[in-house]
Coordinates of N, CA and C in Angstrom, one line a residue:
M1 N -95.9 -47.2 -91.5 CA -94.8 -47.2 -90.8 C -93.3 -47.8 -91.5
L2 N -94.1 -48.7 -92.4 CA -93.1 -49.7 -93.2 C -92.7 -48.5 -94.4
I3 N -93.5 -48.0 -95.0 CA -92.9 -47.1 -96.0 C -92.2 -45.8 -95.4
E4 N -92.3 -45.3 -94.2 CA -91.2 -44.3 -93.5 C -89.7 -45.2 -93.7
K5 N -89.8 -46.6 -93.3 CA -88.8 -47.1 -93.5 C -88.1 -47.3 -94.4
I6 N -88.8 -47.6 -95.6 CA -88.5 -48.0 -96.9 C -87.8 -46.3 -97.7
V7 N -88.7 -45.4 -97.3 CA -88.3 -43.9 -97.8 C -86.9 -43.6 -97.3
F8 N -86.5 -44.0 -96.3 CA -85.2 -43.9 -95.7 C -84.2 -44.4 -95.6
T9 N -84.3 -45.9 -96.1 CA -83.3 -46.9 -96.7 C -82.9 -46.3 -98.0
I10 N -83.8 -45.7 -99.0 CA -83.5 -45.1 -100.3 C -82.7 -44.1 -100.0
L11 N -83.2 -42.6 -99.1 CA -82.5 -42.1 -99.0 C -81.1 -42.2 -98.7
A12 N -80.9 -43.0 -97.5 CA -79.6 -43.1 -97.1 C -78.6 -44.3 -98.1
I13 N -79.0 -44.7 -98.6 CA -78.3 -45.5 -99.8 C -78.3 -44.4 -101.0
Y14 N -79.0 -43.2 -101.3 CA -78.7 -42.4 -102.5 C -77.4 -41.6 -102.0
L15 N -77.4 -41.2 -100.3 CA -76.8 -40.6 -99.6 C -75.3 -41.0 -99.5
L16 N -75.3 -42.3 -99.4 CA -74.1 -43.1 -99.2 C -73.3 -43.0 -100.5
I17 N -74.1 -43.2 -101.6 CA -73.3 -43.1 -102.7 C -73.0 -42.0 -103.1
M18 N -73.3 -41.1 -102.9 CA -72.8 -39.4 -103.4 C -71.6 -39.3 -102.6
T19 N -71.7 -40.1 -101.1 CA -70.5 -39.4 -100.4 C -69.7 -40.4 -100.6
F20 N -69.7 -41.7 -101.1 CA -68.7 -42.5 -102.0 C -68.0 -42.0 -103.1
F21 N -68.7 -41.5 -103.8 CA -68.7 -40.4 -105.0 C -67.5 -39.3 -104.8
K22 N -68.2 -38.5 -103.8 CA -66.8 -37.5 -102.9 C -66.1 -38.1 -102.8
F23 N -65.5 -39.3 -102.0 CA -64.3 -39.9 -101.4 C -63.7 -40.2 -102.8
I24 N -64.1 -40.6 -103.3 CA -63.3 -41.1 -105.3 C -63.0 -39.8 -105.2
K25 N -63.6 -38.9 -105.5 CA -63.5 -37.9 -106.0 C -62.1 -37.0 -105.7
K26 N -62.1 -37.1 -104.2 CA -61.3 -36.1 -103.4 C -60.1 -37.2 -102.8
M27 N -60.4 -38.5 -102.5 CA -59.2 -39.4 -101.9 C -59.0 -38.9 -100.7
D28 N -59.7 -38.3 -99.7 CA -59.7 -37.9 -98.3 C -60.0 -38.8 -97.5
K29 N -59.1 -38.9 -96.7 CA -59.1 -40.1 -95.4 C -60.5 -39.9 -94.7
V30 N -60.9 -38.6 -94.5 CA -61.8 -38.1 -94.0 C -63.5 -38.8 -93.8
Y31 N -63.1 -38.7 -95.6 CA -64.5 -39.3 -95.6 C -64.9 -41.1 -95.8
I32 N -63.4 -41.9 -95.4 CA -63.9 -42.9 -95.0 C -64.4 -43.3 -93.8
S33 N -64.3 -42.7 -92.6 CA -64.8 -42.9 -92.0 C -66.4 -42.2 -91.7
I34 N -66.9 -41.5 -92.4 CA -67.9 -40.6 -92.6 C -68.8 -41.8 -93.1
L35 N -68.1 -42.3 -94.8 CA -68.8 -43.2 -95.4 C -69.2 -44.8 -94.1
M36 N -68.4 -44.8 -93.2 CA -68.6 -45.8 -92.4 C -69.9 -45.8 -91.1
V37 N -70.0 -44.4 -91.2 CA -70.9 -44.0 -90.3 C -72.0 -44.0 -90.6
E38 N -72.0 -43.4 -92.1 CA -73.5 -43.5 -92.9 C -73.8 -45.1 -92.9
L39 N -72.9 -46.0 -93.4 CA -73.6 -47.3 -93.5 C -74.0 -48.0 -91.8
L40 N -73.6 -47.7 -91.1 CA -74.1 -48.3 -89.4 C -75.5 -47.9 -89.5
G41 N -75.5 -46.5 -89.7 CA -77.0 -46.1 -90.0 C -78.0 -46.7 -91.0
L42 N -77.6 -47.1 -92.2 CA -78.2 -47.8 -93.4 C -78.7 -49.6 -92.7
I43 N -77.7 -49.9 -92.0 CA -77.6 -51.4 -91.7 C -78.7 -51.0 -90.6
L44 N -79.1 -50.2 -89.8 CA -80.0 -50.5 -88.8 C -81.0 -50.4 -89.3
G45 N -81.2 -49.3 -90.5 CA -82.5 -49.4 -91.3 C -83.0 -50.8 -92.0
I46 N -81.8 -51.2 -92.5 CA -82.5 -52.5 -93.3 C -82.9 -53.6 -92.0
L47 N -82.1 -53.9 -91.0 CA -82.2 -54.5 -89.8 C -83.8 -54.2 -89.8
E48 N -84.2 -53.0 -89.6 CA -85.6 -52.9 -88.7 C -86.4 -53.4 -90.0
I49 N -86.2 -53.5 -91.1 CA -87.0 -53.8 -92.3 C -87.0 -54.9 -92.2
V50 N -85.9 -55.6 -92.6 CA -85.6 -57.4 -92.7 C -86.5 -57.6 -91.6
F51 N -85.9 -57.6 -90.3 CA -86.5 -58.4 -89.2 C -87.7 -57.9 -88.3
D52 N -88.6 -56.9 -89.1 CA -89.5 -56.2 -88.4 C -89.2 -55.6 -86.9
F53 N -88.4 -55.0 -86.8 CA -87.7 -54.3 -85.6 C -88.5 -52.8 -85.6
N54 N -88.5 -53.0 -84.1 CA -89.1 -51.4 -83.6 C -88.2 -50.8 -82.8
F55 N -87.3 -49.9 -83.5 CA -86.5 -49.3 -82.6 C -86.6 -48.4 -81.6
N56 N -86.4 -48.3 -80.7 CA -86.8 -46.8 -79.4 C -85.8 -45.6 -80.4
I57 N -86.9 -44.8 -79.7 CA -86.9 -43.5 -80.4 C -85.2 -42.8 -80.5
F58 N -84.4 -43.4 -79.2 CA -83.1 -43.2 -78.9 C -82.2 -43.7 -80.2
M59 N -82.7 -45.0 -80.6 CA -81.9 -45.8 -81.8 C -82.4 -45.0 -83.1
K60 N -83.3 -44.6 -83.2 CA -84.3 -44.0 -84.7 C -83.3 -42.7 -85.0
I61 N -83.3 -42.0 -83.5 CA -82.3 -40.4 -83.8 C -81.0 -40.9 -84.2
I62 N -80.4 -41.5 -83.7 CA -79.0 -42.0 -83.9 C -79.0 -42.2 -85.5
K63 N -80.0 -43.5 -85.7 CA -80.1 -43.8 -87.3 C -80.3 -42.5 -88.6
Y64 N -80.9 -41.9 -88.1 CA -81.1 -40.3 -88.8 C -80.0 -39.6 -88.9
L65 N -79.6 -39.1 -87.4 CA -78.1 -38.5 -87.5 C -77.1 -39.0 -88.5
F66 N -76.7 -40.4 -88.0 CA -76.0 -41.0 -89.3 C -76.2 -41.1 -90.8
S67 N -77.3 -41.4 -91.2 CA -77.4 -41.8 -92.3 C -78.0 -40.5 -93.2
V68 N -78.6 -39.8 -92.8 CA -79.5 -38.4 -93.0 C -78.9 -37.2 -92.7
A69 N -78.9 -37.0 -91.5 CA -78.5 -35.5 -91.4 C -77.2 -35.2 -91.4
L70 N -76.0 -35.9 -91.3 CA -74.4 -35.8 -91.5 C -74.2 -35.3 -92.8
P71 N -74.7 -36.3 -93.7 CA -74.5 -36.3 -95.4 C -75.2 -35.0 -96.2
I72 N -76.3 -35.1 -95.5 CA -76.7 -34.0 -96.0 C -76.2 -32.4 -95.4
A73 N -75.5 -32.3 -94.2 CA -74.6 -31.1 -94.0 C -73.3 -31.0 -94.5
I74 N -72.9 -32.3 -94.8 CA -71.5 -32.1 -95.7 C -71.7 -31.8 -97.3
I75 N -72.5 -31.9 -97.5 CA -73.2 -31.5 -99.0 C -73.3 -29.8 -99.0
L76 N -74.4 -29.4 -97.8 CA -74.4 -28.2 -97.6 C -73.2 -27.2 -97.5
I77 N -72.4 -28.0 -96.7 CA -71.3 -27.2 -96.2 C -70.3 -27.1 -97.6
E78 N -70.4 -28.3 -98.3 CA -69.5 -28.0 -99.4 C -69.9 -27.5 -100.6
R79 N -71.2 -27.3 -100.5 CA -71.8 -26.5 -101.9 C -71.5 -24.6 -101.4
K80 N -71.3 -24.6 -100.4 CA -70.9 -23.2 -100.0 C -69.8 -22.6 -100.4
G81 N -68.5 -24.1 -100.7 CA -67.7 -23.5 -101.4 C -66.4 -24.1 -100.3
K82 N -66.8 -24.4 -99.1 CA -66.0 -24.9 -98.4 C -65.5 -26.2 -97.8
N83 N -64.5 -27.0 -97.4 CA -64.3 -27.8 -97.3 C -64.1 -28.5 -96.4
F84 N -65.2 -29.8 -96.0 CA -65.2 -30.2 -94.7 C -64.2 -30.8 -94.1
S85 N -63.3 -31.6 -95.0 CA -62.6 -32.2 -94.4 C -61.5 -31.2 -93.6
E86 N -61.4 -29.9 -94.0 CA -60.4 -29.0 -93.3 C -60.8 -28.9 -92.2
Y87 N -62.0 -28.6 -92.1 CA -63.0 -28.4 -90.8 C -62.9 -29.2 -89.6
I88 N -62.5 -31.0 -90.3 CA -62.5 -31.7 -89.5 C -60.7 -31.8 -88.7
Y89 N -59.8 -31.4 -89.5 CA -58.5 -31.4 -89.6 C -58.3 -29.9 -88.4
M90 N -59.3 -29.0 -88.6 CA -58.8 -28.0 -87.7 C -59.4 -28.2 -86.5
L91 N -60.7 -28.9 -86.0 CA -61.3 -29.3 -84.9 C -60.3 -30.6 -84.4
L92 N -59.5 -31.4 -84.7 CA -58.7 -32.3 -84.7 C -57.2 -31.2 -83.7
A93 N -56.8 -30.4 -84.8 CA -55.6 -29.8 -84.4 C -56.3 -28.7 -83.0
K94 N -57.2 -28.3 -82.9 CA -57.6 -27.5 -81.8 C -57.6 -28.8 -80.4
F95 N -58.0 -29.6 -80.8 CA -58.2 -30.6 -79.6 C -56.9 -31.1 -79.1
Y96 N -55.9 -31.2 -80.0 CA -54.3 -31.3 -79.6 C -53.9 -30.3 -79.1
D97 N -54.1 -29.1 -79.3 CA -53.7 -28.1 -79.0 C -54.4 -28.2 -77.3
F98 N -55.7 -28.2 -77.2 CA -56.5 -28.3 -75.9 C -55.5 -29.2 -75.2
T99 N -55.4 -30.3 -75.7 CA -55.1 -31.5 -74.7 C -53.7 -31.4 -74.3
R100 N -52.6 -30.7 -75.1 CA -51.2 -30.4 -74.8 C -51.2 -29.5 -73.8
K101 N -52.0 -28.4 -73.1 CA -51.6 -27.4 -72.3 C -51.9 -28.3 -71.1

């Protein structure tokens, strides 16, 4: 169980650093919110190791979604040549258009 927590923390730190360098390269505001969400999941993982917590399944799913699944999805989307921030801006525009009617 401790090995899983340590592997998760190392993977989450690696993905956080990759996202941080993408943010520096692109200087896009969307990556700031993604970095904060990833950092939240990483902090949950570190708290679980340091204080020997055993989170319930809901918290573990949130932790893995925020720190592992989201950055991997962003990396895969951008490897296909598409810009992730454009998707976010399009979703915001569609939401704005939907709520204005």
